[in-house]
Coordinates of C-alpha atoms in Angstrom, one line a residue:
X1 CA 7.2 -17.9 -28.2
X2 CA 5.1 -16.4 -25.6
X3 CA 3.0 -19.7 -24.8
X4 CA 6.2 -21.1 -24.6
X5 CA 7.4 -18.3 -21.7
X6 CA 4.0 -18.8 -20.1
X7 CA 4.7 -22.9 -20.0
X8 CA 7.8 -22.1 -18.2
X9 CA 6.6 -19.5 -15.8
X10 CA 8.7 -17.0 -17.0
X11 CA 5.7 -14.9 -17.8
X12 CA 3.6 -15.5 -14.9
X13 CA 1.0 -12.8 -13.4
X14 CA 0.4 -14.7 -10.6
X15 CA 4.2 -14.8 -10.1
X16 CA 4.3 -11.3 -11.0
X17 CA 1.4 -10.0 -8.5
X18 CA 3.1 -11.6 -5.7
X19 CA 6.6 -10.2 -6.2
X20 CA 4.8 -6.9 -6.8
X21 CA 3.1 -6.9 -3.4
X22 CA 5.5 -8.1 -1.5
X23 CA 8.4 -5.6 -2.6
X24 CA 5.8 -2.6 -2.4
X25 CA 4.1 -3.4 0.7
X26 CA 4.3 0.5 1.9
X27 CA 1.0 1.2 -0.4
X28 CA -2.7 0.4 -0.2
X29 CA -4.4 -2.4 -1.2
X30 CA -6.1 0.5 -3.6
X31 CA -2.8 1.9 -4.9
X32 CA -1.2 -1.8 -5.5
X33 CA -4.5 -3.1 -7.4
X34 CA -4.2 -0.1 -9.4
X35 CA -0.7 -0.1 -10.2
X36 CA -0.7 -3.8 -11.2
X37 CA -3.9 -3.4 -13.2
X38 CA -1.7 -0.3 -15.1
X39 CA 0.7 -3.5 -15.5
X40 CA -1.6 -5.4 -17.3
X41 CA -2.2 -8.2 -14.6
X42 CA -6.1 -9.2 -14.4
X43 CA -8.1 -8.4 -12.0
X44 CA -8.9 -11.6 -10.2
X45 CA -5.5 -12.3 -10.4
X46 CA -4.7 -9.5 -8.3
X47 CA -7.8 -9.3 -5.6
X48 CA -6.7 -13.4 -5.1
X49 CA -3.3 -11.7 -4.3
X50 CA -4.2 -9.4 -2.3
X51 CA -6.3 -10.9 0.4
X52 CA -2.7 -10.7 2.7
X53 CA -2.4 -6.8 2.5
X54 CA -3.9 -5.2 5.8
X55 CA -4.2 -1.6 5.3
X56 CA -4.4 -0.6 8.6
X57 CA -1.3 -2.6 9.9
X58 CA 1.1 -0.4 6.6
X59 CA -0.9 2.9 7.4
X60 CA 0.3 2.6 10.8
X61 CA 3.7 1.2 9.9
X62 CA 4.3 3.8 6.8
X63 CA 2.9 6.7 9.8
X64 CA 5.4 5.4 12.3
X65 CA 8.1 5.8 9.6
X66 CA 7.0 9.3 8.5
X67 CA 6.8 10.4 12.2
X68 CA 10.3 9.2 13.7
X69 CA 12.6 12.3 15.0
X70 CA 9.7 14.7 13.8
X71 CA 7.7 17.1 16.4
X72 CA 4.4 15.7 15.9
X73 CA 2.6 19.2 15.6
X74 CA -0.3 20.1 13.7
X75 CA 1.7 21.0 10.3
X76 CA 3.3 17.6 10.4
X77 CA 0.1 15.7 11.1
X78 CA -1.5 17.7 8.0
X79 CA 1.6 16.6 5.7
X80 CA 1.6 12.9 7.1
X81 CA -2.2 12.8 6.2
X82 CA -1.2 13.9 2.6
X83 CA 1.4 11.4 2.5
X84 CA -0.6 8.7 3.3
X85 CA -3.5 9.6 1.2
X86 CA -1.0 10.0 -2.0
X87 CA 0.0 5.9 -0.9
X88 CA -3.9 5.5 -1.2
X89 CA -4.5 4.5 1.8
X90 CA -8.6 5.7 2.7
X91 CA -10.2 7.9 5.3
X92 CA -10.7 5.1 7.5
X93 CA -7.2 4.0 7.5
X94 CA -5.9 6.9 8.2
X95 CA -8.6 7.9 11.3
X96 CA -7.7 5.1 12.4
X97 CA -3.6 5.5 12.6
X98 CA -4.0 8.8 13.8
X99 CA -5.8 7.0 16.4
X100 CA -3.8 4.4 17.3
X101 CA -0.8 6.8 17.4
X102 CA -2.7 9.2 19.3
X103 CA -2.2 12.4 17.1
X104 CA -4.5 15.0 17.4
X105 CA -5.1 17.1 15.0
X106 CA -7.1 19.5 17.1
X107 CA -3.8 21.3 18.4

């Protein structure tokens, strides 16, 4: 029955990992491989899938979202840098967003 679902592309990881990504694009590359290796998709299905995401571009996106109609003052930077590490998104990413947006977090 399941080679039959498989035939069809009813049960497709490829299918699957795509969909995935692409309706949770506010996370990582890290968090998404990890979620959809939790899901039981194989790992080279998922690295071949994930070549698209650019961290830095949904850092900086997911930042600009957290920040709109907030005072950007130390407190908030500190909670937007927890946010965005709990989306999985590393050091480097985030350096660089706070960066780009010019926060500083020496206030």
């Amino acid at each position: 029955m399941i080679e039959k679902l498989k035939e069809y592309k009813i049960i497709d990881d490829k299918t699957y990992a795509e969909t995935y990504i692409r309706s949770n694009h506010n996370f990582s590359k890290n968090k998404l491989k990890q979620k959809l290796f939790l899901s039981g998709v194989k790992s080279n299905v998922v690295d071949e899938n994930l070549t698209e995401v650019d961290d830095y571009a949904s850092c900086i996106r997911n930042a600009e979202k957290y920040l709109r109609n907030k005072v950007v003052d130390k407190p908030t930077i500190e909670k937007l840098i927890r946010r965005l590490q709990g989306m999985g998104y590393n050091w480097d990413a985030i350096k660089h967003t706070l960066n780009e947006l010019k926060c500083n977090t020496e206030e």
